[in-house]
Amino acid sequence: MYLEAVLRSSAPHAKPTGLILQYGTAGFRTKAEYLDHVMYRMGLLAVLRSKKTKSVIGVMVTASHNPEEDNGVKLVDPMGEMLAQEWEVYATNLANAEEHELQLVLTNIIKQDSINMQQESFVAIGRDTRPSSESLSCAVIDGVTSLDSKFHDYGLVTTPQLHYIICCRNTDGGYGEPTIEGYYQKLSKAFKELVQQAPGCGGEPICLNVDGANGIGALKLKEMESYLQSVLSIQLFNDSSKGKLNYMCGADYVKVQQKSPEGLDMKPAEPYCSFDGDADRIVYYYNDVNNVFHLLDGDKIATLISTFIKELLLKVNLNLKMAVVQTAYANGSSTRYLEEVIKVPVYCAKTGVKHLHHKAQEFDIGVYFEANGHGTVLFSKKAEEQIKQLTQTGATEKIKKAAEMLENVINLINQTVGDAISDMLVIEAILFLKGLTIQKWDEIYTDLPNRQLKVTVADRKVIETTDAERQTIKPPGLQEKIDELVKTYSMARAFVRPSGTEDVVRVYAEADTQENADALAHKVCLAVFSLAGGVGDQPKPLR
């Protein structure tokens, strides 16, 4: 009976015939005009997921760092984490079902997961600032209400803010107050307390230049400024007042182009950072006195945060297992520094935040960042309890102070997902407490020169990888050829992996000089083109 209402409500959200989409790490993402039916159906799926888990489930309408004309959607699970992998299959099947198949696909999901349709459900919805986001979030609401579910539309929020709210609601406020104001209050209180633990604190506020990518992060940072007054002074660029979302600005632009965003007149030695379109990524950068651009990406961020936490752990003398999780894209210099200097174990996971998050959960303290600036720190319940205990009981003053710093770091970090605002505040607090300029932070280790390229192929599925995507097992002979090429350069490393969304093979290479990294990347591209069915023109040298 309830499915009849679903089918009636589905009529205004008809699926374009033949359109096939795949739910991946980033959910669904494509041109906005193709997504109305997907949004309606993800509203349906969120209700089913809520009934199954007996929890509040989130639906975020965003396409993150994609161009403004794109949009997308991702579901948020009960603890603020990404949708469970087995439900990604349900999402894909539901989105791709033709209208006459919709009832059968829904029935199969209900049966396969033994979902009690009498169970109450609740869905929380958020959206970014794209012109298409409001109407697409209305399609989500249509899906939710067609199954008689309760919901709350939070309107304009960053992706991490919705993840935070979901976790708060499902822990009965244990993680914080489930409102945007609650988010601002929790983070600003932890930031202020952390900064005030620095010797001689109380002078001029910390100053930072922020590129908001003309997105939701800019709007929310403006709202938060009043909570941070007297401690942090922000100069906001690309603040959504003019300019196009993610166009020649934002974290992805800065990372890929290796240059500052449009709209910034960079002053030498001043620190700058960029958010992406939905504020779940951040990168830092500066120009030196010779006007040379320097990028501090996710690897540099992970190293700074790990160093700080490790130093505090040594002071409190807690036997907690800490590790850093990276992907194959992490710069080799960062891995060596973490393992050999900081003495923190490093693990490699497959590309995609869900893989890093899952691996980081295995440790008492798991730090993970992708090179693109998406990452966070996870603290186990055991770690949180032991640290809290030290702030309350008969520890020495030195131990108590270090434990209080750790507790503030725990409260400042958004453990549900990478969060540009939260990560920015953590970084600024650490730099202030350690008395580091952005240049001194950058000098902790020197990145190996590297190059990322891509090769168009007829079918990306011919590439199969193992060892967290660092080795290829198909096609035959490709890995042997890569190994042979790597041996001809000093401090070299290279790997290839298929794109998750298009028929291209991504190539990464690093070596002792930029010239050698470029040459190695080009030669690996030629090997891929030859052995993996390259199409179009043969890859050309960079120089």
Coordinates of C-alpha atoms in Angstrom, one line a residue:
M1 CA 0.0 0.0 0.0
Y2 CA 2.8 2.4 0.9
L3 CA 4.5 1.7 -2.4
E4 CA 1.5 3.0 -4.3
A5 CA 2.1 6.4 -2.8
V6 CA 5.8 6.2 -3.7
L7 CA 4.9 5.4 -7.3
R8 CA 2.4 8.3 -7.5
S9 CA 4.9 10.8 -6.0
S10 CA 7.6 9.4 -8.4
A11 CA 5.8 10.6 -11.5
P12 CA 7.0 14.2 -11.4
H13 CA 10.6 12.9 -10.8
A14 CA 10.8 10.5 -13.8
K15 CA 14.1 9.0 -14.7
P16 CA 15.6 9.9 -18.1
T17 CA 15.6 6.7 -20.1
G18 CA 18.9 4.8 -20.3
L19 CA 20.8 7.0 -17.8
I20 CA 23.2 4.9 -15.7
L21 CA 24.9 6.3 -12.6
Q22 CA 27.2 4.8 -10.0
Y23 CA 27.2 5.6 -6.2
G24 CA 30.8 5.9 -5.2
T25 CA 32.9 7.5 -2.4
A26 CA 31.4 10.9 -3.4
G27 CA 27.9 9.5 -3.7
F28 CA 26.2 10.4 -7.0
R29 CA 27.7 13.3 -9.0
T30 CA 26.9 14.6 -12.5
K31 CA 25.2 17.5 -14.3
A32 CA 22.4 18.8 -12.2
E33 CA 19.7 18.4 -14.8
Y34 CA 20.1 14.6 -14.7
L35 CA 19.6 14.3 -10.9
D36 CA 16.0 15.0 -10.0
H37 CA 14.9 11.3 -10.0
V38 CA 18.1 10.4 -8.1
M39 CA 17.3 12.9 -5.3
Y40 CA 13.7 11.6 -5.0
R41 CA 14.9 8.0 -4.8
M42 CA 17.7 8.8 -2.3
G43 CA 15.0 10.3 -0.1
L44 CA 13.3 6.9 -0.3
L45 CA 16.5 5.1 0.5
A46 CA 17.3 7.4 3.4
V47 CA 14.0 6.4 5.0
L48 CA 14.7 2.7 4.5
R49 CA 18.2 3.2 6.0
S50 CA 16.7 5.1 9.0
K51 CA 14.1 2.3 9.6
K52 CA 16.8 -0.4 9.3
T53 CA 19.3 1.4 11.7
K54 CA 16.6 3.0 14.0
S55 CA 18.6 6.2 13.6
V56 CA 18.5 9.6 12.0
I57 CA 20.1 9.4 8.5
G58 CA 21.4 12.4 6.6
V59 CA 21.1 13.4 2.9
M60 CA 23.5 16.0 1.7
V61 CA 22.9 17.7 -1.7
T62 CA 26.3 18.8 -3.0
A63 CA 28.9 18.2 -5.7
S64 CA 31.8 19.3 -3.5
H65 CA 34.7 20.6 -5.7
N66 CA 32.9 20.0 -9.0
P67 CA 31.9 22.9 -11.3
E68 CA 28.8 24.9 -10.4
E69 CA 26.6 23.3 -13.1
D70 CA 27.1 19.8 -11.5
N71 CA 25.4 18.5 -8.4
G72 CA 25.3 15.3 -6.4
V73 CA 24.0 13.6 -3.3
K74 CA 25.5 11.5 -0.5
L75 CA 23.9 9.7 2.4
V76 CA 25.2 10.0 6.0
D77 CA 25.1 7.0 8.3
P78 CA 24.2 7.1 12.0
M79 CA 27.6 8.1 13.5
G80 CA 28.2 10.7 10.8
E81 CA 30.2 8.3 8.7
M82 CA 29.7 7.6 5.0
L83 CA 26.9 5.2 3.8
A84 CA 27.7 1.5 4.5
Q85 CA 29.3 -0.1 1.4
E86 CA 26.6 -2.7 1.0
W87 CA 24.0 0.0 0.8
E88 CA 25.9 1.7 -2.0
V89 CA 24.8 -1.2 -4.2
Y90 CA 21.1 -0.5 -3.2
A91 CA 21.6 3.2 -4.0
T92 CA 23.0 2.4 -7.5
N93 CA 20.2 -0.1 -8.2
L94 CA 17.5 2.3 -7.1
A95 CA 18.9 5.2 -9.1
N96 CA 19.2 3.2 -12.3
A97 CA 15.8 1.4 -12.1
E98 CA 13.4 2.3 -14.9
E99 CA 10.0 3.6 -13.7
H100 CA 8.3 0.2 -14.1
E101 CA 11.1 -1.5 -12.1
L102 CA 11.0 0.9 -9.1
Q103 CA 8.5 -1.0 -7.0
L104 CA 10.4 -4.3 -7.5
V105 CA 13.8 -2.8 -6.5
L106 CA 12.3 -1.2 -3.4
T107 CA 10.6 -4.4 -2.4
N108 CA 13.9 -6.3 -2.8
I109 CA 15.8 -3.9 -0.6
I110 CA 13.0 -4.2 2.1
K111 CA 13.1 -8.0 1.9
Q112 CA 16.9 -8.4 1.7
D113 CA 17.5 -6.3 4.8
S114 CA 14.3 -7.4 6.7
I115 CA 13.2 -3.8 7.1
N116 CA 10.2 -3.2 9.4
M117 CA 8.2 -0.6 7.5
Q118 CA 6.3 0.2 10.7
Q119 CA 9.5 1.4 12.4
E120 CA 9.6 5.2 12.8
S121 CA 12.2 7.0 10.6
F122 CA 13.8 10.5 10.5
V123 CA 15.9 12.1 7.8
A124 CA 18.0 15.3 8.1
I125 CA 18.7 17.1 4.8
G126 CA 21.3 19.7 3.9
R127 CA 22.4 21.5 0.8
D128 CA 25.2 23.6 -0.6
T129 CA 24.9 27.0 -2.5
R130 CA 24.6 25.7 -6.1
P131 CA 21.7 27.2 -8.0
S132 CA 20.2 23.7 -8.5
S133 CA 20.6 22.6 -4.8
E134 CA 17.3 24.0 -3.4
S135 CA 15.0 22.3 -6.0
L136 CA 17.0 19.1 -5.8
S137 CA 16.6 19.0 -2.0
C138 CA 12.9 19.5 -2.5
A139 CA 13.0 16.3 -4.6
V140 CA 14.7 14.5 -1.6
I141 CA 11.9 15.8 0.6
D142 CA 9.3 14.4 -1.8
G143 CA 10.9 11.0 -1.5
V144 CA 11.0 11.1 2.3
T145 CA 7.4 12.3 2.7
S146 CA 6.1 9.7 0.2
L147 CA 7.1 7.1 2.8
D148 CA 5.4 9.1 5.6
S149 CA 8.8 9.8 7.3
K150 CA 9.6 12.7 9.6
F151 CA 12.4 15.0 8.4
H152 CA 14.2 18.2 9.1
D153 CA 15.5 20.5 6.4
Y154 CA 18.7 22.2 7.7
G155 CA 19.0 24.2 4.5
L156 CA 22.4 25.7 3.7
V157 CA 25.1 23.8 5.6
T158 CA 28.6 22.5 4.9
T159 CA 28.8 18.8 4.4
P160 CA 30.8 18.3 7.6
Q161 CA 28.2 20.3 9.6
L162 CA 25.5 17.8 8.5
H163 CA 27.7 14.9 9.4
Y164 CA 28.2 16.6 12.8
I165 CA 24.5 17.1 13.3
I166 CA 23.7 13.4 12.4
C167 CA 26.3 12.2 15.0
C168 CA 24.9 14.5 17.7
R169 CA 21.3 13.4 17.1
N170 CA 22.2 9.8 17.2
T171 CA 24.2 10.1 20.4
D172 CA 21.5 12.1 22.2
G173 CA 23.7 15.1 22.3
G174 CA 26.7 13.1 23.5
Y175 CA 28.8 14.5 20.6
G176 CA 27.4 18.0 20.9
E177 CA 24.3 20.0 20.4
P178 CA 22.7 19.0 17.0
T179 CA 22.5 22.6 15.6
I180 CA 24.7 24.8 13.6
E181 CA 25.0 27.1 16.6
G182 CA 26.0 24.0 18.7
Y183 CA 28.7 23.3 16.1
Y184 CA 30.1 26.9 16.3
Q185 CA 30.0 26.9 20.1
K186 CA 31.8 23.5 20.5
L187 CA 34.6 24.3 18.0
S188 CA 35.1 27.9 19.1
K189 CA 35.3 27.0 22.8
A190 CA 37.9 24.3 22.2
F191 CA 39.9 26.6 19.9
K192 CA 40.0 29.4 22.4
E193 CA 40.9 27.1 25.3
L194 CA 43.7 25.5 23.3
V195 CA 45.2 28.8 22.2
Q196 CA 45.0 30.3 25.7
Q197 CA 47.2 27.5 26.9
A198 CA 50.1 29.0 25.0
P199 CA 52.6 30.9 27.2
G200 CA 52.2 34.7 26.9
C201 CA 48.8 34.4 25.2
G202 CA 46.6 37.5 25.1
G203 CA 48.3 39.7 22.5
E204 CA 47.3 40.2 18.9
P205 CA 44.8 37.8 17.3
I206 CA 46.0 35.1 14.9
C207 CA 45.6 36.4 11.3
L208 CA 44.7 34.2 8.4
N209 CA 43.7 34.7 4.7
V210 CA 40.9 32.2 3.6
D211 CA 39.7 31.4 0.1
G212 CA 36.1 30.2 0.5
A213 CA 35.8 28.9 -3.1
N214 CA 32.7 31.0 -3.5
G215 CA 30.9 28.2 -1.6
I216 CA 29.0 27.3 1.5
G217 CA 32.2 27.3 3.6
A218 CA 32.5 31.0 3.0
L219 CA 29.0 31.7 4.2
K220 CA 29.4 29.5 7.3
L221 CA 32.8 30.9 8.2
K222 CA 31.3 34.4 8.1
E223 CA 28.6 33.3 10.6
M224 CA 31.3 31.8 12.8
E225 CA 33.6 34.8 12.9
S226 CA 31.7 36.4 15.8
Y227 CA 32.4 33.3 18.0
L228 CA 36.2 33.6 17.3
Q229 CA 36.6 37.4 17.8
S230 CA 39.7 38.6 19.6
V231 CA 41.4 35.2 19.0
L232 CA 41.3 34.7 15.2
S233 CA 41.1 37.4 12.6
I234 CA 40.1 36.1 9.1
Q235 CA 40.5 37.9 5.8
L236 CA 37.9 36.1 3.6
F237 CA 38.4 36.0 -0.2
N238 CA 36.0 34.4 -2.8
D239 CA 33.2 34.8 -0.3
S240 CA 30.2 34.0 -2.6
S241 CA 29.4 37.7 -3.0
K242 CA 30.6 37.6 -6.6
G243 CA 32.3 34.9 -8.6
K244 CA 31.4 31.4 -9.5
L245 CA 31.6 28.4 -7.2
N246 CA 34.9 26.5 -7.5
Y247 CA 35.8 28.5 -10.6
M248 CA 39.6 29.2 -10.6
C249 CA 39.5 29.0 -6.8
G250 CA 39.1 26.5 -4.0
A251 CA 41.3 23.7 -2.6
D252 CA 41.1 21.5 -5.7
Y253 CA 42.1 24.3 -8.0
V254 CA 45.1 25.2 -5.8
K255 CA 46.2 21.6 -5.4
V256 CA 45.9 20.7 -9.1
Q257 CA 47.2 23.9 -10.6
Q258 CA 49.9 24.5 -7.9
K259 CA 49.1 28.2 -7.8
S260 CA 47.0 30.7 -5.9
P261 CA 43.3 31.2 -6.6
E262 CA 42.0 34.1 -8.6
G263 CA 41.1 37.1 -6.4
L264 CA 44.1 36.8 -4.1
D265 CA 46.9 39.4 -4.2
M266 CA 49.3 37.3 -2.1
K267 CA 51.7 39.0 0.1
P268 CA 55.1 37.3 0.7
A269 CA 55.3 35.1 3.8
E270 CA 51.6 35.5 4.7
P271 CA 49.6 32.3 5.3
Y272 CA 46.7 31.4 3.1
C273 CA 44.3 28.5 3.0
S274 CA 41.6 27.3 0.6
F275 CA 38.4 25.4 1.2
D276 CA 36.6 23.3 -1.4
G277 CA 33.0 23.9 -2.5
D278 CA 31.3 22.0 0.4
A279 CA 34.1 22.7 3.0
D280 CA 35.4 19.2 3.6
R281 CA 38.9 19.8 2.2
I282 CA 41.6 22.3 3.0
V283 CA 45.0 23.1 1.7
Y284 CA 47.5 25.8 2.9
Y285 CA 50.0 27.8 0.8
Y286 CA 52.2 30.9 0.7
N287 CA 54.6 32.9 -1.5
D288 CA 58.2 33.2 -0.2
V289 CA 60.2 36.4 -0.4
N290 CA 61.3 35.5 -3.9
N291 CA 57.5 35.2 -4.9
V292 CA 57.8 31.4 -5.3
F293 CA 54.6 29.5 -4.5
H294 CA 54.6 26.8 -1.8
L295 CA 51.8 24.3 -1.3
L296 CA 51.1 22.6 2.1
D297 CA 48.7 19.8 1.2
G298 CA 47.1 16.9 3.2
D299 CA 50.5 15.3 3.7
K300 CA 51.9 18.4 5.4
I301 CA 48.7 18.8 7.5
A302 CA 48.8 15.1 8.7
T303 CA 52.5 15.5 9.6
L304 CA 51.9 18.7 11.6
I305 CA 48.9 17.3 13.5
S306 CA 50.6 13.9 14.1
T307 CA 53.7 15.5 15.5
F308 CA 51.7 17.7 17.9
I309 CA 49.6 14.8 19.2
K310 CA 52.7 12.5 19.5
E311 CA 54.5 15.1 21.6
L312 CA 51.5 15.5 23.9
L313 CA 51.2 11.7 24.2
L314 CA 54.8 11.5 25.3
K315 CA 54.1 14.1 28.0
V316 CA 51.1 12.3 29.4
N317 CA 52.8 8.9 29.2
L318 CA 49.7 7.1 27.9
N319 CA 50.2 3.7 26.1
L320 CA 47.9 4.5 23.2
K321 CA 48.4 3.0 19.7
M322 CA 48.7 5.8 17.2
A323 CA 49.0 5.6 13.4
V324 CA 48.8 7.7 10.3
V325 CA 46.8 6.4 7.3
Q326 CA 47.8 7.6 3.8
T327 CA 47.1 6.7 0.2
A328 CA 49.5 5.8 -2.5
Y329 CA 49.4 9.5 -3.5
A330 CA 51.1 10.5 -0.3
N331 CA 54.5 12.1 -0.9
G332 CA 57.4 9.7 0.0
S333 CA 59.1 12.3 2.0
S334 CA 56.1 12.6 4.4
T335 CA 56.0 8.9 4.9
R336 CA 59.7 8.7 5.7
Y337 CA 59.5 11.7 8.1
L338 CA 56.6 10.2 10.0
E339 CA 58.2 6.7 10.3
E340 CA 61.8 7.7 10.8
V341 CA 61.7 11.0 12.7
I342 CA 58.3 11.1 14.5
K343 CA 58.3 7.3 15.0
V344 CA 54.6 7.0 14.1
P345 CA 53.6 3.9 12.1
V346 CA 52.2 4.7 8.6
Y347 CA 49.6 2.5 6.8
C348 CA 48.5 2.8 3.2
A349 CA 44.8 2.4 2.2
K350 CA 43.1 2.5 -1.1
T351 CA 42.2 5.9 -2.5
G352 CA 38.9 7.2 -1.2
V353 CA 38.1 8.6 2.2
K354 CA 35.9 5.7 3.3
H355 CA 38.9 3.4 3.0
L356 CA 41.1 5.7 5.1
H357 CA 38.4 6.3 7.7
H358 CA 37.8 2.5 8.1
K359 CA 41.6 1.8 8.6
A360 CA 42.0 4.7 11.0
Q361 CA 39.3 3.2 13.2
E362 CA 41.7 0.3 14.0
F363 CA 43.9 2.5 16.3
D364 CA 43.4 4.4 19.5
I365 CA 44.4 7.5 17.6
G366 CA 44.1 7.4 13.8
V367 CA 45.2 10.4 11.7
Y368 CA 44.2 10.3 8.1
F369 CA 44.5 12.8 5.3
E370 CA 44.4 12.4 1.5
A371 CA 46.9 14.6 -0.3
N372 CA 44.0 16.7 -1.6
G373 CA 43.4 18.0 2.0
H374 CA 40.5 15.8 3.0
G375 CA 41.1 14.2 6.4
T376 CA 40.6 14.2 10.2
V377 CA 41.7 12.4 13.4
L378 CA 39.8 9.6 15.1
F379 CA 40.0 9.0 18.8
S380 CA 38.8 5.7 20.3
K381 CA 36.6 5.7 23.3
K382 CA 39.5 4.2 25.3
A383 CA 41.7 7.1 24.3
E384 CA 39.1 9.7 25.1
E385 CA 38.4 8.2 28.6
Q386 CA 42.1 7.9 29.5
I387 CA 42.8 11.5 28.5
K388 CA 39.7 12.8 30.3
Q389 CA 40.8 10.9 33.5
L390 CA 44.2 12.7 33.5
T391 CA 42.5 16.1 33.4
Q392 CA 40.5 15.2 36.5
T393 CA 42.7 13.1 38.8
G394 CA 46.0 13.4 40.7
A395 CA 48.3 13.9 37.7
T396 CA 51.2 16.4 37.9
E397 CA 50.5 19.9 36.6
K398 CA 52.6 19.2 33.5
I399 CA 50.7 16.0 32.7
K400 CA 47.3 17.7 33.4
K401 CA 48.1 20.6 31.1
A402 CA 49.1 18.2 28.2
A403 CA 46.0 16.1 28.8
E404 CA 43.8 19.3 28.7
M405 CA 45.4 20.2 25.4
L406 CA 44.6 16.7 24.0
E407 CA 41.0 17.0 25.3
N408 CA 40.6 20.4 23.5
V409 CA 42.0 18.8 20.3
I410 CA 39.4 16.0 20.6
N411 CA 36.7 18.6 20.9
L412 CA 38.0 20.8 18.1
I413 CA 38.4 17.9 15.6
N414 CA 35.3 16.8 13.7
Q415 CA 35.7 13.1 14.0
T416 CA 32.8 12.3 11.6
V417 CA 34.5 13.4 8.4
G418 CA 37.1 15.8 7.0
D419 CA 36.1 19.4 7.9
A420 CA 37.9 22.4 6.4
I421 CA 36.7 24.8 9.2
S422 CA 37.6 22.3 12.0
D423 CA 41.0 21.4 10.4
M424 CA 41.8 25.1 9.9
L425 CA 41.3 25.8 13.6
V426 CA 43.4 22.8 14.6
I427 CA 46.2 23.8 12.4
E428 CA 46.1 27.5 13.5
A429 CA 46.1 26.4 17.2
I430 CA 49.1 24.1 16.7
L431 CA 51.1 26.7 14.8
F432 CA 50.4 29.2 17.5
L433 CA 51.2 26.8 20.4
K434 CA 54.5 25.7 18.7
G435 CA 55.4 29.3 17.6
L436 CA 55.7 28.2 14.0
T437 CA 55.3 30.4 10.9
I438 CA 53.9 28.8 7.8
Q439 CA 57.5 28.7 6.3
K440 CA 58.8 26.9 9.4
W441 CA 56.0 24.4 9.1
D442 CA 56.8 23.9 5.4
E443 CA 60.5 23.3 6.2
I444 CA 59.8 20.4 8.5
Y445 CA 60.5 18.2 5.5
T446 CA 60.8 18.8 1.8
D447 CA 58.4 17.1 -0.6
L448 CA 59.9 15.0 -3.4
P449 CA 59.1 16.5 -6.8
N450 CA 56.1 14.6 -8.3
R451 CA 53.7 14.6 -11.2
Q452 CA 50.2 13.3 -11.7
L453 CA 49.0 12.6 -15.3
K454 CA 46.2 10.6 -16.9
V455 CA 45.9 8.4 -20.0
T456 CA 42.7 7.9 -21.9
V457 CA 42.0 4.2 -22.5
A458 CA 39.2 2.2 -24.2
D459 CA 38.2 0.4 -20.9
R460 CA 39.7 1.3 -17.5
K461 CA 38.7 -2.1 -16.2
V462 CA 41.7 -3.7 -17.9
I463 CA 43.8 -2.2 -15.1
E464 CA 43.6 -4.2 -11.8
T465 CA 45.6 -3.3 -8.8
T466 CA 46.7 -4.7 -5.4
D467 CA 48.6 -3.5 -2.3
A468 CA 46.4 -0.5 -1.8
E469 CA 46.7 0.4 -5.5
R470 CA 50.5 0.6 -5.4
Q471 CA 51.0 -2.4 -7.7
T472 CA 49.2 -3.5 -10.9
I473 CA 48.3 -7.2 -11.5
K474 CA 46.7 -6.6 -14.9
P475 CA 47.4 -6.2 -17.8
P476 CA 50.4 -8.6 -17.9
G477 CA 53.8 -6.9 -18.1
L478 CA 52.7 -3.4 -17.0
Q479 CA 54.0 -3.6 -13.5
E480 CA 57.3 -5.1 -14.7
K481 CA 57.7 -2.2 -17.1
I482 CA 56.9 0.4 -14.3
D483 CA 59.5 -1.3 -12.0
E484 CA 62.1 -1.2 -14.8
L485 CA 61.4 2.5 -15.4
V486 CA 61.5 3.4 -11.7
K487 CA 65.0 1.8 -11.3
T488 CA 66.4 4.3 -13.8
Y489 CA 65.8 7.3 -11.5
S490 CA 67.0 8.3 -8.1
M491 CA 64.5 8.2 -5.1
A492 CA 61.8 7.3 -7.6
R493 CA 58.4 5.7 -7.2
A494 CA 55.4 5.3 -9.6
F495 CA 52.0 3.7 -9.7
V496 CA 48.9 3.7 -11.9
R497 CA 45.3 3.2 -11.0
P498 CA 42.0 3.3 -12.9
S499 CA 39.7 6.3 -12.4
G500 CA 36.6 5.5 -10.5
T501 CA 34.4 7.6 -12.8
E502 CA 35.8 7.7 -16.4
D503 CA 37.9 5.6 -18.8
V504 CA 41.2 7.1 -17.9
V505 CA 44.2 5.6 -16.0
R506 CA 45.7 7.9 -13.4
V507 CA 49.5 8.0 -13.3
Y508 CA 51.6 9.2 -10.3
A509 CA 55.4 9.5 -10.3
E510 CA 58.0 11.1 -8.0
A511 CA 61.7 11.4 -8.1
D512 CA 64.7 13.4 -6.9
T513 CA 64.1 16.3 -9.3
Q514 CA 61.0 17.7 -11.1
E515 CA 62.6 17.0 -14.4
N516 CA 63.0 13.3 -13.5
A517 CA 59.5 13.1 -12.0
D518 CA 58.1 14.5 -15.2
A519 CA 60.2 12.2 -17.4
L520 CA 59.2 9.1 -15.3
A521 CA 55.5 10.0 -15.4
H522 CA 55.6 10.4 -19.2
K523 CA 57.4 7.1 -19.7
V524 CA 54.8 5.3 -17.4
C525 CA 52.0 7.0 -19.5
L526 CA 53.6 5.5 -22.6
A527 CA 53.7 2.1 -21.0
V528 CA 50.0 2.4 -20.0
F529 CA 49.0 3.6 -23.5
S530 CA 50.8 0.7 -25.1
L531 CA 49.8 -2.1 -22.7
A532 CA 46.4 -1.0 -21.5
G533 CA 44.6 0.0 -24.7
G534 CA 45.3 3.7 -24.9
V535 CA 43.1 5.7 -27.3
G536 CA 43.6 9.0 -29.2
D537 CA 47.0 10.6 -29.5
Q538 CA 50.1 9.0 -27.8
P539 CA 51.0 10.9 -24.6
K540 CA 53.5 13.7 -25.3
P541 CA 56.5 14.7 -23.1
L542 CA 55.9 17.6 -20.6
R543 CA 59.0 19.4 -21.6

